[in-house]
PDB file of C-alpha atoms in Angstrom:
ATOM      1  CA  MET A 753       2.779  -8.059 -45.390  1.00 51.00           C
ATOM      2  CA  ASP A 754       4.276 -10.760 -47.187  1.00 62.00           C
ATOM      3  CA  LYS A 755       7.032 -11.617 -44.717  1.00 67.00           C
ATOM      4  CA  THR A 756       9.211 -14.113 -45.245  1.00 85.00           C
ATOM      5  CA  PRO A 757       8.880 -17.195 -43.188  1.00 83.00           C
ATOM      6  CA  GLU A 758      13.044 -16.556 -42.649  1.00 86.00           C
ATOM      7  CA  GLU A 759      12.062 -13.253 -41.191  1.00 87.00           C
ATOM      8  CA  LEU A 760       9.470 -14.855 -39.406  1.00 85.00           C
ATOM      9  CA  GLU A 761      11.479 -17.369 -37.598  1.00 88.00           C
ATOM     10  CA  GLN A 762      14.240 -14.758 -36.736  1.00 88.00           C
ATOM     11  CA  THR A 763      11.825 -12.583 -35.151  1.00 89.00           C
ATOM     12  CA  LEU A 764      10.439 -15.272 -32.998  1.00 88.00           C
ATOM     13  CA  ALA A 765      13.764 -16.784 -32.357  1.00 90.00           C
ATOM     14  CA  LYS A 766      14.876 -13.289 -30.846  1.00 91.00           C
ATOM     15  CA  GLN A 767      11.532 -13.041 -28.925  1.00 90.00           C
ATOM     16  CA  LEU A 768      12.077 -16.605 -27.295  1.00 89.00           C
ATOM     17  CA  GLU A 769      15.976 -15.549 -26.254  1.00 88.00           C
ATOM     18  CA  LEU A 770      14.455 -12.041 -25.195  1.00 87.00           C
ATOM     19  CA  LEU A 771      11.948 -13.786 -22.788  1.00 86.00           C
ATOM     20  CA  LYS A 772      14.768 -16.582 -21.601  1.00 86.00           C
ATOM     21  CA  LYS A 773      17.000 -13.867 -20.815  1.00 83.00           C
ATOM     22  CA  GLU A 774      13.825 -12.183 -18.842  1.00 83.00           C
ATOM     23  CA  SER A 775      12.741 -14.826 -17.114  1.00 85.00           C
ATOM     24  CA  GLU A 776      16.450 -15.883 -16.159  1.00 84.00           C
ATOM     25  CA  ASP A 777      16.467 -12.427 -14.550  1.00 81.00           C
ATOM     26  CA  LEU A 778      13.403 -13.117 -12.264  1.00 82.00           C
ATOM     27  CA  LEU A 779      14.203 -16.143 -11.526  1.00 85.00           C
ATOM     28  CA  LYS A 780      17.495 -14.901  -9.898  1.00 85.00           C
ATOM     29  CA  VAL A 781      15.656 -12.271  -8.405  1.00 85.00           C
ATOM     30  CA  GLY A 782      13.183 -14.696  -6.732  1.00 85.00           C
ATOM     31  CA  ALA A 783      16.031 -16.935  -5.445  1.00 87.00           C
ATOM     32  CA  VAL A 784      17.752 -14.313  -3.839  1.00 88.00           C
ATOM     33  CA  VAL A 785      14.306 -13.150  -2.061  1.00 88.00           C
ATOM     34  CA  ALA A 786      13.194 -16.741  -0.841  1.00 89.00           C
ATOM     35  CA  VAL A 787      16.867 -17.234   0.134  1.00 89.00           C
ATOM     36  CA  GLY A 788      16.532 -13.998   2.120  1.00 88.00           C
ATOM     37  CA  ALA A 789      13.424 -14.991   3.809  1.00 89.00           C
ATOM     38  CA  LEU A 790      14.871 -18.329   4.786  1.00 89.00           C
ATOM     39  CA  LEU A 791      17.893 -16.846   6.297  1.00 89.00           C
ATOM     40  CA  THR A 792      15.345 -14.018   8.279  1.00 88.00           C
ATOM     41  CA  TYR A 793      13.346 -16.841   9.368  1.00 87.00           C
ATOM     42  CA  GLY A 794      16.202 -19.301  10.546  1.00 85.00           C
ATOM     43  CA  ILE A 795      18.276 -16.256  12.231  1.00 85.00           C
ATOM     44  CA  VAL A 796      14.671 -15.010  14.020  1.00 83.00           C
ATOM     45  CA  LYS A 797      13.932 -18.578  15.141  1.00 82.00           C
ATOM     46  CA  ALA A 798      17.448 -19.391  16.758  1.00 80.00           C
ATOM     47  CA  THR A 799      17.902 -16.357  18.210  1.00 79.00           C
ATOM     48  CA  ARG A 800      14.084 -16.048  19.914  1.00 77.00           C
ATOM     49  CA  LYS A 801      14.569 -17.593  23.035  1.00 69.00           C
ATOM     50  CA  LYS A 802      11.823 -19.491  24.587  1.00 68.00           C
ATOM     51  CA  LYS A 803      10.204 -17.283  27.414  1.00 70.00           C
ATOM     52  CA  VAL A 804       8.714 -18.610  30.721  1.00 67.00           C
ATOM     53  CA  LYS A 805       5.693 -17.233  31.029  1.00 76.00           C
ATOM     54  CA  PRO A 806       3.327 -16.605  33.878  1.00 79.00           C
ATOM     55  CA  THR A 807       0.701 -19.139  32.815  1.00 80.00           C
ATOM     56  CA  ASP A 808       2.722 -21.733  32.390  1.00 82.00           C
ATOM     57  CA  LYS A 809       3.791 -21.087  36.402  1.00 84.00           C
ATOM     58  CA  ALA A 810       0.241 -20.964  37.079  1.00 82.00           C
ATOM     59  CA  MET A 811      -0.592 -24.008  35.683  1.00 83.00           C
ATOM     60  CA  GLU A 812       2.188 -26.012  37.300  1.00 86.00           C
ATOM     61  CA  VAL A 813       1.457 -24.513  40.874  1.00 86.00           C
ATOM     62  CA  LEU A 814      -2.391 -25.752  40.035  1.00 85.00           C
ATOM     63  CA  GLU A 815      -1.358 -28.928  38.879  1.00 85.00           C
ATOM     64  CA  ARG A 816       0.986 -29.524  41.765  1.00 86.00           C
ATOM     65  CA  GLU A 817      -1.645 -28.611  44.085  1.00 85.00           C
ATOM     66  CA  GLY A 818      -4.226 -30.828  42.293  1.00 84.00           C
ATOM     67  CA  LEU A 819      -6.572 -28.161  41.194  1.00 80.00           C
ATOM     68  CA  LEU A 820      -5.801 -28.315  37.919  1.00 79.00           C
ATOM     69  CA  ASN A 821      -8.931 -29.586  35.305  1.00 84.00           C
ATOM     70  CA  GLU A 822      -9.311 -29.561  31.435  1.00 85.00           C
ATOM     71  CA  ASP A 823     -11.809 -26.271  31.589  1.00 84.00           C
ATOM     72  CA  ILE A 824      -9.468 -24.481  33.459  1.00 81.00           C
ATOM     73  CA  LYS A 825      -6.225 -25.847  31.251  1.00 81.00           C
ATOM     74  CA  LYS A 826      -7.924 -24.866  28.032  1.00 83.00           C
ATOM     75  CA  ARG A 827      -8.812 -21.435  29.353  1.00 79.00           C
ATOM     76  CA  LEU A 828      -5.139 -20.872  30.586  1.00 78.00           C
ATOM     77  CA  SER A 829      -3.989 -21.936  27.530  1.00 78.00           C
ATOM     78  CA  LYS A 830      -5.946 -20.164  25.298  1.00 76.00           C
ATOM     79  CA  SER A 831      -3.997 -18.262  22.378  1.00 69.00           C
ATOM     80  CA  LYS A 832      -5.053 -14.400  22.213  1.00 65.00           C
ATOM     81  CA  GLY A 833      -5.294 -14.536  18.280  1.00 64.00           C
ATOM     82  CA  ALA A 834      -2.115 -11.776  18.012  1.00 60.00           C
ATOM     83  CA  THR A 835      -1.106 -11.846  14.484  1.00 62.00           C
ATOM     84  CA  PHE A 836       1.164 -10.218  11.553  1.00 61.00           C
ATOM     85  CA  TRP A 837      -1.881  -8.640   9.806  1.00 62.00           C
ATOM     86  CA  PRO A 838      -3.338  -5.733  12.233  1.00 65.00           C
ATOM     87  CA  SER A 839       0.209  -4.586  11.897  1.00 74.00           C
ATOM     88  CA  PHE A 840       0.894  -5.158   8.499  1.00 75.00           C
ATOM     89  CA  THR A 841      -2.283  -3.519   7.531  1.00 77.00           C
ATOM     90  CA  GLN A 842      -1.261  -0.354   9.250  1.00 80.00           C
ATOM     91  CA  ARG A 843       2.069  -0.113   7.789  1.00 82.00           C
ATOM     92  CA  LEU A 844      -0.015  -0.144   4.250  1.00 82.00           C
ATOM     93  CA  VAL A 845      -2.452   2.801   6.027  1.00 85.00           C
ATOM     94  CA  ILE A 846       0.952   4.553   6.922  1.00 86.00           C
ATOM     95  CA  LEU A 847       2.012   3.995   3.045  1.00 86.00           C
ATOM     96  CA  GLY A 848      -0.686   5.137   1.384  1.00 85.00           C
ATOM     97  CA  LEU A 849      -0.730   8.388   3.329  1.00 86.00           C
ATOM     98  CA  ALA A 850       2.502   9.098   3.064  1.00 86.00           C
ATOM     99  CA  LEU A 851       2.115   8.377  -0.890  1.00 84.00           C
ATOM    100  CA  ALA A 852      -0.869  10.779  -0.940  1.00 83.00           C
ATOM    101  CA  LYS A 853       0.657  13.512   1.410  1.00 83.00           C
ATOM    102  CA  ASP A 854       3.545  13.828  -0.976  1.00 81.00           C
ATOM    103  CA  LYS A 855       1.059  13.711  -4.094  1.00 78.00           C
ATOM    104  CA  LEU A 856      -0.668  16.622  -2.669  1.00 77.00           C
ATOM    105  CA  PHE A 857       2.182  18.581  -1.361  1.00 74.00           C
ATOM    106  CA  HIS A 858       3.370  18.082  -5.116  1.00 73.00           C
ATOM    107  CA  GLN A 859       0.454  19.838  -6.226  1.00 72.00           C
ATOM    108  CA  ILE A 860      -0.507  22.549  -3.535  1.00 73.00           C
ATOM    109  CA  PHE A 861       3.047  24.212  -3.597  1.00 72.00           C
ATOM    110  CA  SER A 862       3.699  23.690  -7.205  1.00 70.00           C
ATOM    111  CA  SER A 863       2.297  26.634 -10.216  1.00 64.00           C
ATOM    112  CA  PRO A 864      -0.713  25.010 -12.203  1.00 63.00           C
ATOM    113  CA  ALA A 865       1.916  25.021 -15.309  1.00 64.00           C
ATOM    114  CA  GLU A 866       4.167  22.670 -13.689  1.00 62.00           C
ATOM    115  CA  VAL A 867       0.951  20.330 -12.591  1.00 54.00           C
ATOM    116  CA  LYS A 868      -0.108  20.115 -16.381  1.00 59.00           C
ATOM    117  CA  SER A 869       3.055  19.326 -17.549  1.00 63.00           C
ATOM    118  CA  SER A 870       3.298  16.484 -14.947  1.00 59.00           C
ATOM    119  CA  GLU A 871       0.106  15.214 -15.965  1.00 60.00           C
ATOM    120  CA  LYS A 872       1.107  15.077 -19.086  1.00 60.00           C
ATOM    121  CA  GLY A 873       4.057  13.064 -19.164  1.00 57.00           C
ATOM    122  CA  LYS A 874       2.064  10.288 -17.277  1.00 54.00           C
TER     123      LYS A 874
END
């Protein structure tokens, strides 16, 4: 229990050094992920062409004919509300099902001794 202050300072210095190394690694990984995300976003923005929508064509024709009013314009230009999240949740569900399937197949097709030994390892 009676550790000298020098020993405590040394262990604290070692812990701080280890923390610095780990945080540098995490910072590098985070920077790589951020740069990758920015590059992907830039490439998608640059390669995506603006589509001429039939709605825009219809609005132009209505405007030329003088039939376009604010109500019609609002209804035609209203967003459909499609988002990234439904496809993201579908992917998470598929991933969860795949993981559950792997675990169940392992339990079904292995002997009881193997299951017990794998549970002890966890």
